[in-house]
Coordinates of C-alpha atoms and ligand atoms in Angstrom, one line a residue:
X1023 CA -22.6 -144.2 -75.9
X1024 CA -21.8 -145.9 -79.2
X1025 CA -24.3 -146.4 -81.9
X1026 CA -24.5 -146.3 -85.7
X1027 CA -23.0 -143.3 -87.6
X1028 CA -26.2 -142.4 -89.4
X1029 CA -26.1 -138.8 -90.6
X1030 CA -22.9 -136.9 -90.5
X1031 CA -22.2 -133.8 -88.5
X1032 CA -21.8 -132.6 -84.9
X1033 CA -24.5 -131.3 -82.7
X1034 CA -24.7 -130.2 -79.0
X1035 CA -27.7 -129.3 -77.1
X1036 CA -30.3 -130.2 -74.5
X1037 CA -32.1 -133.5 -74.7
X1038 CA -35.8 -133.7 -75.7
X1039 CA -37.2 -137.1 -75.1
X1040 CA -39.8 -137.9 -77.7
X1041 CA -42.2 -140.4 -76.4
X1042 CA -44.3 -140.3 -79.5
X1043 CA -47.6 -141.9 -80.1
X1044 CA -46.3 -145.3 -78.7
X1045 CA -48.1 -147.5 -76.3
X1046 CA -50.9 -145.9 -74.3
X1047 CA -50.8 -147.1 -70.7
X1048 CA -54.2 -148.7 -70.1
X1049 CA -55.4 -148.9 -66.5
X1050 CA -57.7 -151.8 -65.6
X1051 CA -59.8 -151.9 -62.4
X1052 CA -63.2 -152.7 -61.0
X1053 CA -65.4 -149.6 -60.7
X1054 CA -67.2 -148.9 -57.4
X1055 CA -70.8 -150.0 -57.5
X1056 CA -72.1 -146.5 -57.2
X1057 CA -69.8 -145.2 -60.0
X1058 CA -71.0 -147.4 -62.9
X1059 CA -73.2 -144.7 -64.4
X1060 CA -70.5 -142.1 -64.2
X1061 CA -68.2 -144.5 -65.9
X1062 CA -70.7 -145.0 -68.7
X1063 CA -71.1 -141.3 -69.0
X1064 CA -67.3 -141.0 -69.3
X1065 CA -67.4 -143.3 -72.2
X1066 CA -70.2 -141.5 -73.9
X1067 CA -68.6 -138.1 -73.6
X1068 CA -65.3 -139.5 -75.1
X1069 CA -67.3 -140.9 -78.0
X1070 CA -69.0 -137.6 -78.5
X1071 CA -65.7 -135.7 -78.4
X1072 CA -64.1 -138.0 -80.9
X1073 CA -67.1 -137.7 -83.2
X1074 CA -66.8 -133.9 -83.2
X1075 CA -63.0 -134.2 -83.8
X1076 CA -63.6 -136.6 -86.8
X1077 CA -66.3 -134.4 -88.3
X1078 CA -64.0 -131.4 -88.0
X1079 CA -61.1 -133.2 -89.6
X1080 CA -63.3 -134.4 -92.5
X1081 CA -64.4 -130.9 -93.0
X1082 CA -60.9 -129.5 -93.0
X1083 CA -59.6 -132.1 -95.3
X1084 CA -62.5 -131.6 -97.7
X1085 CA -61.7 -127.8 -97.8
X1086 CA -58.0 -128.4 -98.2
X1087 CA -58.2 -131.1 -100.8
X1088 CA -61.6 -130.5 -102.4
X1089 CA -62.0 -134.3 -102.1
X1090 CA -65.4 -135.8 -101.4
X1091 CA -63.9 -139.2 -100.9
X1092 CA -62.8 -139.3 -97.3
X1093 CA -64.0 -142.8 -96.7
X1094 CA -61.4 -143.8 -94.2
X1095 CA -62.5 -141.2 -91.7
X1096 CA -66.2 -141.6 -92.5
X1097 CA -65.7 -145.3 -91.8
X1098 CA -64.2 -144.4 -88.4
X1099 CA -67.3 -142.3 -87.7
X1100 CA -69.5 -145.3 -88.6
X1101 CA -67.5 -147.5 -86.2
X1102 CA -68.2 -145.0 -83.4
X1103 CA -71.9 -145.2 -84.3
X1104 CA -72.0 -149.0 -84.3
X1105 CA -74.7 -149.7 -81.7
X1106 CA -73.6 -153.3 -81.3
X1107 CA -70.0 -152.5 -80.5
X1108 CA -70.8 -149.6 -78.2
X1109 CA -73.4 -151.8 -76.5
X1110 CA -70.9 -154.5 -75.8
X1111 CA -68.5 -152.0 -74.2
X1112 CA -71.3 -150.6 -72.1
X1113 CA -72.3 -154.1 -71.0
X1114 CA -68.8 -154.7 -69.7
X1115 CA -68.9 -151.5 -67.7
X1116 CA -72.4 -152.2 -66.3
X1117 CA -72.3 -156.0 -65.8
X1118 CA -68.6 -156.6 -65.1
X1119 CA -68.0 -153.2 -63.5
X1120 CA -64.9 -152.8 -65.7
X1121 CA -63.4 -149.4 -66.2
X1122 CA -64.1 -147.8 -69.6
X1123 CA -60.5 -148.1 -70.9
X1124 CA -60.3 -151.8 -70.2
X1125 CA -63.8 -152.5 -71.6
X1126 CA -62.8 -150.7 -74.8
X1127 CA -59.6 -152.7 -75.1
X1128 CA -61.3 -156.0 -74.6
X1129 CA -64.2 -155.4 -77.0
X1130 CA -62.0 -154.0 -79.7
X1131 CA -59.6 -156.9 -79.4
X1132 CA -62.4 -159.4 -79.9
X1133 CA -63.7 -157.6 -83.0
X1134 CA -60.3 -157.1 -84.4
X1135 CA -59.5 -160.8 -84.1
X1136 CA -62.6 -161.6 -86.1
X1137 CA -61.6 -159.2 -88.9
X1138 CA -58.1 -160.5 -89.0
X1139 CA -59.2 -164.1 -89.5
X1140 CA -61.0 -163.2 -92.7
X1141 CA -59.3 -164.0 -96.0
X1142 CA -60.5 -161.0 -97.8
X1143 CA -57.9 -158.2 -97.8
X1144 CA -60.7 -155.6 -97.5
X1145 CA -62.0 -157.0 -94.2
X1146 CA -58.5 -157.4 -92.9
X1147 CA -57.9 -153.8 -93.6
X1148 CA -61.0 -152.9 -91.6
X1149 CA -59.1 -154.3 -88.6
X1150 CA -56.7 -151.3 -89.0
X1151 CA -59.7 -148.9 -88.9
X1152 CA -60.7 -150.5 -85.6
X1153 CA -57.1 -149.9 -84.4
X1154 CA -57.4 -146.3 -85.2
X1155 CA -60.7 -145.7 -83.5
X1156 CA -59.6 -147.7 -80.5
X1157 CA -56.5 -145.5 -80.1
X1158 CA -58.6 -142.4 -80.4
X1159 CA -61.0 -143.6 -77.7
X1160 CA -58.2 -144.7 -75.4
X1161 CA -56.3 -141.5 -75.8
X1162 CA -59.5 -139.5 -75.0
X1163 CA -60.3 -141.7 -72.0
X1164 CA -56.8 -141.7 -70.5
X1165 CA -56.1 -138.1 -71.4
X1166 CA -53.0 -139.3 -73.2
X1167 CA -51.5 -136.7 -75.4
X1168 CA -50.4 -137.5 -78.9
X1169 CA -49.1 -134.1 -79.5
X1170 CA -45.6 -135.1 -78.5
X1171 CA -44.1 -133.2 -81.4
X1172 CA -45.7 -130.0 -80.3
X1173 CA -43.8 -130.2 -77.0
X1174 CA -40.6 -129.6 -78.8
X1175 CA -40.3 -125.8 -78.5
X1176 CA -36.5 -125.1 -78.4
X1177 CA -33.5 -126.3 -80.3
X1178 CA -32.8 -129.8 -78.9
X1179 CA -31.3 -133.2 -79.6
X1180 CA -34.3 -135.4 -80.1
X1181 CA -33.9 -138.7 -78.2
X1182 CA -36.4 -141.4 -79.1
X1183 CA -36.9 -145.1 -79.2
X1184 CA -37.4 -145.0 -82.9
X1185 CA -39.2 -142.6 -85.2
X1186 CA -41.4 -143.4 -88.1
X1187 CA -41.0 -141.2 -91.2
X1188 CA -44.3 -139.4 -90.4
X1189 CA -43.2 -138.7 -86.9
X1190 CA -39.9 -137.4 -88.1
X1191 CA -41.5 -135.0 -90.6
X1192 CA -44.0 -133.8 -88.0
X1193 CA -41.3 -132.5 -85.7
X1194 CA -40.6 -128.7 -86.0
X1195 CA -37.5 -128.8 -88.1
X1196 CA -36.1 -125.5 -86.7
X1197 CA -35.8 -127.1 -83.3
X1198 CA -34.2 -130.4 -84.2
X1199 CA -30.4 -130.2 -83.7
X1200 CA -29.8 -133.9 -83.9
X1201 CA -31.5 -137.3 -83.6
X1202 CA -30.4 -140.1 -81.2
X1203 CA -32.5 -143.2 -81.2
X1204 CA -32.5 -146.6 -79.5
X1205 CA -33.3 -148.5 -82.7
X1206 CA -33.0 -147.8 -86.4
X1207 CA -30.2 -148.2 -88.9
X1208 CA -28.1 -146.1 -91.3
X1209 CA -30.5 -146.7 -94.2
X1210 CA -33.8 -146.5 -92.4
X1211 CA -36.1 -143.8 -93.6
X1212 CA -35.4 -141.7 -90.5
X1213 CA -31.8 -141.9 -91.4
X1214 CA -32.5 -140.7 -95.0
X1215 CA -34.6 -137.9 -93.7
X1216 CA -31.9 -136.8 -91.3
X1217 CA -29.4 -136.7 -94.1
X1218 CA -31.8 -134.9 -96.4
X1219 CA -32.4 -132.3 -93.7
X1220 CA -28.6 -132.2 -92.9
X1221 CA -29.4 -133.1 -89.3
X1222 CA -26.7 -135.2 -87.5
X1223 CA -28.0 -138.5 -86.3
X1224 CA -26.9 -141.5 -84.4
X1225 CA -29.2 -144.6 -84.3
X1226 CA -29.0 -148.1 -82.8
X1227 CA -28.0 -146.7 -79.4
X1228 CA -30.0 -149.4 -77.5
X1229 CA -31.2 -147.6 -74.5
X1230 CA -30.5 -143.9 -74.8
X1231 CA -34.1 -143.1 -73.9
X1232 CA -33.6 -144.5 -70.4
X1233 CA -30.1 -143.0 -70.0
X1234 CA -30.5 -139.5 -71.2
X1235 CA -32.2 -137.0 -69.0
X1236 CA -34.6 -134.4 -70.5
X1237 CA -32.9 -131.0 -70.6
X1238 CA -29.3 -132.0 -70.0
X1239 CA -26.8 -131.2 -72.6
X1240 CA -25.4 -134.0 -74.7
X1241 CA -22.9 -134.0 -77.6
X1242 CA -23.7 -136.0 -80.7
X1243 CA -21.3 -137.0 -83.4
X1244 CA -23.2 -138.3 -86.4
X1245 CA -19.9 -139.2 -88.2
X1246 CA -18.4 -141.2 -85.3
X1247 CA -21.8 -142.6 -84.2
X1248 CA -21.3 -141.4 -80.6
X1249 CA -23.4 -139.6 -78.0
X1250 CA -21.6 -138.1 -75.0
X1251 CA -23.9 -137.8 -71.9
X1252 CA -22.9 -135.5 -69.0
X1253 CA -19.9 -133.9 -70.8
X1254 CA -17.6 -131.9 -68.6
X1255 CA -16.9 -128.3 -69.5
X1256 CA -13.6 -129.0 -71.2
X1257 CA -15.0 -131.8 -73.4
X1258 CA -18.0 -129.6 -74.4
X1259 CA -15.7 -126.7 -75.3
X1260 CA -13.5 -128.8 -77.5
X1261 CA -16.5 -130.3 -79.1
X1262 CA -18.0 -126.9 -79.9
X1263 CA -14.7 -125.8 -81.4
X1264 CA -14.7 -128.9 -83.7
X1265 CA -18.3 -128.1 -84.6
X1266 CA -17.3 -124.6 -85.8
X1267 CA -14.3 -126.0 -87.7
X1268 CA -16.3 -128.7 -89.5
X1269 CA -19.1 -126.3 -90.5
X1270 CA -16.5 -124.2 -92.3
X1271 CA -14.7 -127.2 -93.9
X1272 CA -17.7 -128.7 -95.7
X1273 CA -20.0 -125.7 -96.3
X1274 CA -19.4 -125.4 -100.0
X1275 CA -17.9 -127.4 -102.8
X1276 CA -14.3 -126.7 -103.7
X1277 CA -13.1 -125.1 -106.9
X1278 CA -15.1 -123.9 -109.9
X1279 CA -15.4 -127.1 -111.9
X1280 CA -18.8 -128.9 -111.9
X1281 CA -19.4 -131.3 -109.1
X1282 CA -18.1 -134.8 -109.9
X1283 CA -15.3 -133.6 -112.3
X1284 CA -12.4 -136.0 -112.1
X1285 CA -8.7 -134.9 -111.9
X1286 CA -8.3 -135.7 -115.7
X1287 CA -11.5 -133.8 -116.7
X1288 CA -13.7 -136.9 -116.9
X1289 CA -16.8 -136.9 -114.8
X1290 CA -19.2 -138.8 -112.6
X1291 CA -22.2 -136.5 -112.4
X1292 CA -23.5 -135.7 -108.9
X1293 CA -27.2 -135.2 -108.4
X1294 CA -29.4 -134.6 -105.3
X1295 CA -32.0 -136.8 -103.7
X1296 CA -35.1 -134.8 -102.6
X1297 CA -37.8 -135.3 -100.1
X1298 CA -40.8 -133.2 -100.9
X1299 CA -41.4 -130.8 -98.0
X1300 CA -37.7 -130.1 -97.5
X1301 CA -36.6 -126.8 -99.0
X1302 CA -34.6 -127.0 -102.2
X1303 CA -32.7 -123.8 -101.6
X1304 CA -29.0 -124.4 -101.2
X1305 CA -28.8 -127.4 -103.6
X1306 CA -27.1 -125.3 -106.3
X1307 CA -24.5 -124.0 -103.9
X1308 CA -23.7 -127.6 -102.9
X1309 CA -23.1 -128.3 -106.6
X1310 CA -26.1 -130.6 -107.4
X1311 CA -26.4 -130.9 -111.2
X1312 CA -29.9 -132.2 -111.2
X1313 CA -32.4 -134.1 -109.0
X1314 CA -31.7 -137.8 -109.3
X1315 CA -34.4 -139.0 -107.0
X1316 CA -37.6 -137.2 -106.0
X1317 CA -39.3 -139.3 -103.3
X1318 CA -42.9 -138.5 -104.2
X1319 CA -44.3 -140.7 -101.4
X1320 CA -43.4 -138.0 -98.9
X1321 CA -46.3 -136.0 -100.4
X1322 CA -48.5 -138.8 -98.9
X1323 CA -46.5 -139.3 -95.7
X1324 CA -46.2 -135.6 -94.9
X1325 CA -50.0 -135.1 -95.0
X1326 CA -51.3 -138.5 -94.1
X1327 CA -53.6 -138.7 -97.1
X1328 CA -53.4 -139.0 -100.9
X1329 CA -52.7 -135.6 -102.4
X1330 CA -55.1 -134.7 -105.2
X1331 CA -53.9 -134.7 -108.8
X1332 CA -53.7 -130.8 -108.6
X1333 CA -51.8 -130.9 -105.4
X1334 CA -49.3 -133.3 -106.9
X1335 CA -49.1 -131.3 -110.1
X1336 CA -48.2 -128.2 -108.0
X1337 CA -45.5 -130.0 -106.1
X1338 CA -43.9 -131.6 -109.2
X1339 CA -44.1 -128.4 -111.2
X1340 CA -42.3 -126.5 -108.4
X1341 CA -39.6 -129.0 -108.2
X1342 CA -39.2 -129.2 -112.0
X1343 CA -39.0 -125.4 -112.2
X1344 CA -36.4 -125.4 -109.5
X1345 CA -34.4 -128.0 -111.3
X1346 CA -34.1 -125.9 -114.4
X1347 CA -32.1 -123.4 -112.2
X1348 CA -29.4 -126.2 -111.8
X1349 CA -28.6 -126.0 -115.5
X1350 CA -30.3 -126.2 -118.8
X1351 CA -29.8 -129.9 -119.2
X1352 CA -30.6 -130.7 -115.5
X1353 CA -33.2 -133.4 -115.2
X1354 CA -35.5 -134.3 -112.3
X1355 CA -36.3 -137.9 -111.8
X1356 CA -39.7 -138.3 -110.2
X1357 CA -40.1 -141.6 -108.6
X1358 CA -43.7 -142.7 -108.4
X1359 CA -45.3 -143.6 -105.1
X1360 CA -42.9 -145.9 -103.2
X1361 CA -45.2 -146.8 -100.4
X1362 CA -45.2 -149.9 -98.2
X1363 CA -42.5 -151.7 -96.3
X1364 CA -41.1 -149.3 -93.8
X1365 CA -43.0 -146.5 -95.5
X1366 CA -46.4 -147.9 -94.4
X1367 CA -49.3 -145.5 -94.2
X1368 CA -52.4 -146.2 -92.1
X1369 CA -55.5 -146.3 -94.1
X1370 CA -53.5 -146.7 -97.3
X1371 CA -51.4 -149.8 -97.0
X1372 CA -52.9 -153.0 -95.6
X1373 CA -51.3 -154.8 -92.7
X1374 CA -49.2 -157.6 -94.1
X1375 CA -47.2 -160.4 -92.4
X1376 CA -44.2 -159.5 -94.6
X1377 CA -44.6 -155.9 -95.6
X1378 CA -41.1 -155.7 -97.2
X1379 CA -42.1 -158.6 -99.5
X1380 CA -45.7 -157.3 -99.9
X1381 CA -47.9 -155.2 -102.0
X1382 CA -45.6 -152.2 -102.1
X1383 CA -44.3 -149.6 -104.6
X1384 CA -45.0 -150.4 -108.2
X1385 CA -47.0 -153.4 -107.1
X1386 CA -49.2 -151.2 -104.9
X1387 CA -49.8 -148.8 -107.8
X1388 CA -50.7 -151.6 -110.3
X1389 CA -53.3 -152.8 -107.8
X1390 CA -54.6 -149.3 -107.1
X1391 CA -54.8 -148.0 -110.6
X1392 CA -56.7 -144.9 -109.9
X1393 CA -54.0 -143.7 -107.5
X1394 CA -51.4 -144.5 -110.2
X1395 CA -53.5 -142.8 -112.9
X1396 CA -53.8 -139.6 -110.9
X1397 CA -50.0 -139.6 -110.2
X1398 CA -49.0 -140.2 -113.8
X1399 CA -51.3 -137.5 -115.0
X1400 CA -49.9 -135.0 -112.5
X1401 CA -46.3 -135.9 -113.5
X1402 CA -47.1 -135.6 -117.2
X1403 CA -48.8 -132.2 -116.7
X1404 CA -45.7 -131.0 -114.8
X1405 CA -43.4 -132.2 -117.5
X1406 CA -43.7 -128.9 -119.4
X1407 CA -41.9 -127.1 -116.5
X1408 CA -38.6 -128.9 -116.8
X1409 CA -36.7 -132.0 -117.9
X1410 CA -38.8 -134.5 -116.1
X1411 CA -38.1 -138.3 -116.0
X1412 CA -40.4 -140.9 -114.5
X1413 CA -39.0 -143.8 -112.5
X1414 CA -40.7 -147.0 -111.2
X1415 CA -39.6 -148.3 -107.8
X1416 CA -39.1 -151.9 -106.7
X1417 CA -39.5 -153.4 -110.2
X1418 CA -39.0 -157.1 -109.9
X1419 CA -40.1 -158.4 -113.3
X1420 CA -40.8 -157.3 -116.9
X1421 CA -44.6 -157.6 -116.6
X1422 CA -44.6 -154.7 -114.2
X1423 CA -42.8 -152.5 -116.6
X1424 CA -45.1 -153.5 -119.4
X1425 CA -48.2 -152.8 -117.3
X1426 CA -46.9 -149.5 -116.1
X1427 CA -46.1 -148.5 -119.7
X1428 CA -49.7 -149.2 -120.6
X1429 CA -50.9 -147.0 -117.8
X1430 CA -48.6 -144.2 -118.9
X1431 CA -49.8 -144.5 -122.5
X1432 CA -53.4 -144.3 -121.3
X1433 CA -52.7 -141.2 -119.2
X1434 CA -51.0 -139.6 -122.3
X1435 CA -54.0 -140.4 -124.4
X1436 CA -56.5 -139.0 -121.9
X1437 CA -54.5 -135.8 -121.5
X1438 CA -54.2 -135.4 -125.3
X1439 CA -58.0 -135.7 -125.6
X1440 CA -58.4 -133.1 -122.9
X1441 CA -56.1 -130.8 -124.8
X1442 CA -53.6 -130.7 -121.8
X1443 CA -50.0 -130.1 -122.7
X1444 CA -47.2 -132.5 -121.6
X1445 CA -43.7 -133.2 -122.8
X1446 CA -43.3 -135.8 -125.5
X1447 CA -40.7 -138.6 -125.0
X1448 CA -40.3 -138.3 -121.3
X1449 CA -37.6 -140.8 -120.3
X1450 CA -38.9 -143.7 -118.2
X1451 CA -36.7 -145.7 -116.0
X1452 CA -36.6 -148.6 -113.6
X1453 CA -35.0 -148.7 -110.2
X1454 CA -32.8 -151.7 -109.7
X1455 CA -33.3 -152.6 -106.1
X1456 CA -34.4 -156.2 -106.1
X1457 CA -32.0 -159.0 -107.0
X1458 CA -34.4 -160.3 -109.7
X1459 CA -34.2 -157.0 -111.5
X1460 CA -30.4 -156.9 -111.4
X1461 CA -30.2 -160.5 -112.7
X1462 CA -32.6 -159.7 -115.6
X1463 CA -31.2 -156.2 -116.1
X1464 CA -30.3 -157.0 -119.7
X1465 CA -34.0 -157.9 -120.5
X1466 CA -35.3 -155.0 -118.5
X1467 CA -33.1 -152.5 -120.3
X1468 CA -35.0 -153.2 -123.5
X1469 CA -38.1 -151.6 -121.9
X1470 CA -36.6 -148.4 -120.3
X1471 CA -34.6 -145.3 -121.0
X1472 CA -32.4 -145.5 -117.8
X1473 CA -31.7 -147.4 -114.7
X1474 CA -31.2 -146.1 -111.2
X1475 CA -29.7 -148.6 -108.7
X1476 CA -31.3 -148.3 -105.2
X1477 CA -28.6 -149.8 -103.1
X1478 CA -30.5 -149.3 -99.9
X1479 CA -33.0 -152.0 -100.9
X1480 CA -30.7 -153.9 -103.1
X1481 CA -28.4 -154.6 -100.2
X1482 CA -31.3 -155.5 -98.0
X1483 CA -32.9 -157.9 -100.4
X1484 CA -29.6 -159.5 -101.5
X1485 CA -28.3 -160.1 -98.0
X1486 CA -31.8 -160.8 -96.6
X1487 CA -30.9 -158.2 -93.9
X1488 CA -33.5 -155.6 -92.9
X1489 CA -32.1 -152.2 -93.6
X1490 CA -33.8 -150.9 -90.5
X1491 CA -32.7 -153.5 -88.0
X1492 CA -29.5 -152.8 -86.2
X1493 CA -29.3 -156.5 -85.0
X1494 CA -28.4 -157.5 -88.5
X1495 CA -26.5 -154.3 -89.4
X1496 CA -23.3 -156.4 -89.7
X1497 CA -24.8 -158.3 -92.7
X1498 CA -25.9 -155.1 -94.4
X1499 CA -22.7 -154.9 -96.5
X1500 CA -22.8 -152.7 -99.6
X1501 CA -19.5 -154.1 -100.9
X1502 CA -20.3 -157.8 -100.3
X1503 CA -19.4 -159.7 -103.5
X1504 CA -23.0 -160.6 -104.1
X1505 CA -24.0 -156.9 -104.1
X1506 CA -21.0 -155.9 -106.2
X1507 CA -21.8 -158.5 -108.8
X1508 CA -25.5 -157.4 -109.1
X1509 CA -24.5 -153.8 -109.4
X1510 CA -21.9 -154.7 -112.0
X1511 CA -24.4 -156.8 -114.0
X1512 CA -26.8 -153.8 -114.0
X1513 CA -24.2 -151.4 -115.1
X1514 CA -23.0 -153.7 -117.9
X1515 CA -26.6 -154.2 -119.1
X1516 CA -27.1 -150.5 -119.2
X1517 CA -23.9 -149.9 -121.1
X1518 CA -24.8 -152.7 -123.6
X1519 CA -28.1 -151.1 -124.3
X1520 CA -26.6 -147.6 -124.3
X1521 CA -28.8 -146.2 -121.5
X1522 CA -27.6 -144.1 -118.5
X1523 CA -27.3 -145.7 -115.1
X1524 CA -27.1 -144.0 -111.7
X1525 CA -26.9 -145.0 -108.1
X1526 CA -29.4 -143.2 -105.8
X1527 CA -29.1 -145.3 -102.7
X1528 CA -27.3 -143.9 -99.7
X1529 CA -24.1 -145.8 -100.6
X1530 CA -23.6 -143.2 -103.3
X1531 CA -22.6 -140.8 -100.5
X1532 CA -20.3 -143.2 -98.9
X1533 CA -16.8 -142.3 -100.1
X1534 CA -15.7 -145.9 -100.4
X1535 CA -18.8 -147.4 -101.9
X1536 CA -19.9 -144.4 -103.9
X1537 CA -16.5 -143.9 -105.6
X1538 CA -16.5 -147.7 -106.2
X1539 CA -19.9 -147.5 -108.1
X1540 CA -18.3 -144.7 -110.2
X1541 CA -15.4 -147.0 -110.9
X1542 CA -17.7 -149.7 -112.1
X1543 CA -19.1 -147.3 -114.7
X1544 CA -22.1 -145.6 -113.1
X1545 CA -22.7 -142.2 -114.8
X1546 CA -24.4 -140.4 -111.9
X1547 CA -24.3 -140.6 -108.1
X1548 CA -27.4 -139.1 -106.5
X1549 CA -27.3 -138.3 -102.8
X1550 CA -28.5 -135.9 -100.0
X1551 CA -27.2 -132.5 -101.0
X1552 CA -25.2 -132.1 -97.9
X1553 CA -22.8 -134.9 -99.0
X1554 CA -22.2 -133.5 -102.5
X1555 CA -19.2 -131.2 -101.6
X1556 CA -17.2 -133.9 -100.0
X1557 CA -17.8 -136.6 -102.6
X1558 CA -16.9 -134.0 -105.2
X1559 CA -13.7 -133.2 -103.5
X1560 CA -12.8 -136.9 -103.4
X1561 CA -13.5 -137.4 -107.1
X1562 CA -11.5 -134.3 -108.0
X1563 CA -8.4 -136.2 -106.7
X1564 CA -8.8 -139.2 -108.9
X1565 CA -8.4 -140.0 -112.6
X1566 CA -10.4 -142.5 -114.7
X1567 CA -7.3 -144.7 -114.7
X1568 CA -7.3 -144.6 -110.9
X1569 CA -10.9 -145.6 -110.9
X1570 CA -10.2 -148.5 -113.3
X1571 CA -7.6 -149.8 -110.9
X1572 CA -10.0 -149.2 -107.9
X1573 CA -12.7 -151.4 -109.6
X1574 CA -10.3 -154.3 -109.5
X1575 CA -9.6 -154.2 -105.8
X1576 CA -12.3 -156.7 -104.7
X1577 CA -11.2 -159.2 -107.3
X1578 CA -7.6 -159.0 -106.1
X1579 CA -8.5 -160.1 -102.6
X1580 CA -8.6 -163.8 -101.5
X1581 CA -11.9 -165.4 -102.5
X1582 CA -13.2 -165.8 -98.9
X1583 CA -12.7 -162.2 -98.0
X1584 CA -15.7 -160.9 -96.0
X1585 CA -17.8 -157.9 -97.0
X1586 CA -16.2 -156.0 -94.2
X1587 CA -12.7 -157.0 -95.4
X1588 CA -13.5 -155.9 -98.9
X1589 CA -14.8 -152.6 -97.6
X1590 CA -11.6 -152.1 -95.5
X1591 CA -9.3 -152.9 -98.4
X1592 CA -11.2 -150.5 -100.7
X1593 CA -11.0 -147.8 -98.1
X1594 CA -7.3 -148.3 -97.6
X1595 CA -6.7 -148.2 -101.4
X1596 CA -8.8 -145.1 -101.8
X1597 CA -7.5 -143.1 -98.8
X1598 CA -3.9 -143.8 -99.8
X1599 CA -4.6 -141.8 -102.9
X1600 CA -6.2 -138.8 -101.2
X1601 CA -4.4 -135.9 -99.7
X1602 CA -4.5 -135.8 -95.9
X1603 CA -7.0 -132.9 -95.7
X1604 CA -9.4 -134.7 -98.0
X1605 CA -9.0 -138.0 -96.0
X1606 CA -9.9 -136.1 -92.9
X1607 CA -13.2 -134.9 -94.4
X1608 CA -13.9 -138.2 -96.2
X1609 CA -13.5 -140.0 -92.8
X1610 CA -16.5 -138.1 -91.5
X1611 CA -18.8 -139.7 -94.1
X1612 CA -20.0 -143.2 -94.0
X1613 CA -23.4 -144.6 -95.1
Ligands
PEP2601 C1 -33.0 -147.4 -102.4 O1 -33.7 -148.4 -102.1 O2 -31.8 -147.4 -102.5 C2 -33.7 -146.1 -102.7 C3 -33.1 -145.1 -103.1 O3 -35.0 -146.1 -102.3 P1 -35.6 -145.8 -100.8 O4 -34.4 -145.6 -100.0 O5 -36.4 -144.6 -100.9 O6 -36.3 -147.1 -100.5
MG2602 MG1 -35.8 -148.4 -102.3

């Protein structure tokens, strides 16, 4: 089967079909006359069981986090205790003789519709709470298991329709050999996680869940974007030989020069992107010279709740301490909570008609100032442990930077009054991932100490092509002229102001696009550690003069060249300058 080459590498193993927490099949039938009481009793015992579960969960969370504010779950308990709602469900069982599941579904749907009609965001959000409680009730009544991830007990290729970031992080990592999904794309968050975890992945396969059989061996090539079902013995043997060869070829960086050193001694620094929760060990061996993107939102997504200031402080301090092992001058760029869009979190982010254009990232933080305040305090406190930088995601206008700066100042003042130590002059940067930010990069540069270009989102917003939708993957073109111009504008603005600029989107790890950003003048490329050795090897074959020439390739093409043609011409130019063994490895990478 052919899909999208999403995370490089080869994997072979048995299929584990992950059905996840998807749709719960709901039976609907008329209950026998004599069984109505039993049906009501079934409902009551489900409600009682869920209440016990919720109380237990609140207790555990309170112990783990020390937080008294567990309103979301308390609100769920209140819904379960709402006499009016329960009464309506019971009436449908008694009067209409509807089975409990169908009665629950109908009554919740009615209530949800009422909440959703309201203008007030608070009430609309309550509709999500109803969703949660309804799912709990339906799972309990139908006996549906939501512990799908626990069923993965042996090393397997995980086959799924699609995976949310939280589902992905829940899977026991030691048992995931590879991912193969019906939907998704190369820059969806599952894709980024797969890369961060160095797990080969193929997405956009369409219908692999109905074609692969649980337990049968499949061969997955994350570089070619293929999955082979029912391989014969000879094919499997050849594949396993290739696996062994590739593991050796890219295990460590080549030579003793720092990662990103050019042939003439110049450099484009190579940093690592980090998801909290994924071990940092091994980054130094791969050659990372710092942490260019610490995706703090995974502290939220991994646990399903907001970490306390102390929990955040512990995580940021650990990462900052680890970073100092990468070199005295190594910096760690902690990106503040980039939640919303495809990183939605139940109970935290509201349901929006257009989440990608909604109240996400820096916008969310500026409208939830307590969350922002706690995070800034935690980062400042951790700043004594290493060279910490703070980065704001999804900046779209100057006001956001000005407001964020005020919040940071207030956090500094509070900590000073409390006598808590923090590093002075922490560099503060903006991500350039929205076209408006790139277009006003010159003005934004006056307010920050660095830029980091998030090409995953910049391509998506520039081309109006959802980064997670394989149906528009053809429009998701990192080297489309529009994207190239926006990146060039951002780099030029940074140079003019004399501030550093990096690329931390996945295209940094694409040999063709990543090297091109370096050619445009980007100082640092930040990527999943697993890609560092290969990009390093490619850069070691090129001089700054080569890169200057490379930067001119798109301009030299006819004006109506497509994004795909520009990419192909750049690839041809670059590969013609690499020795064959480096070409072979470079061909296994593509973002
Ligand atoms: C990006 O948009 O390029 C980026 C690095 O942020 P994320 O992928 O986490 O949205
Ligand atoms: Mg982004």
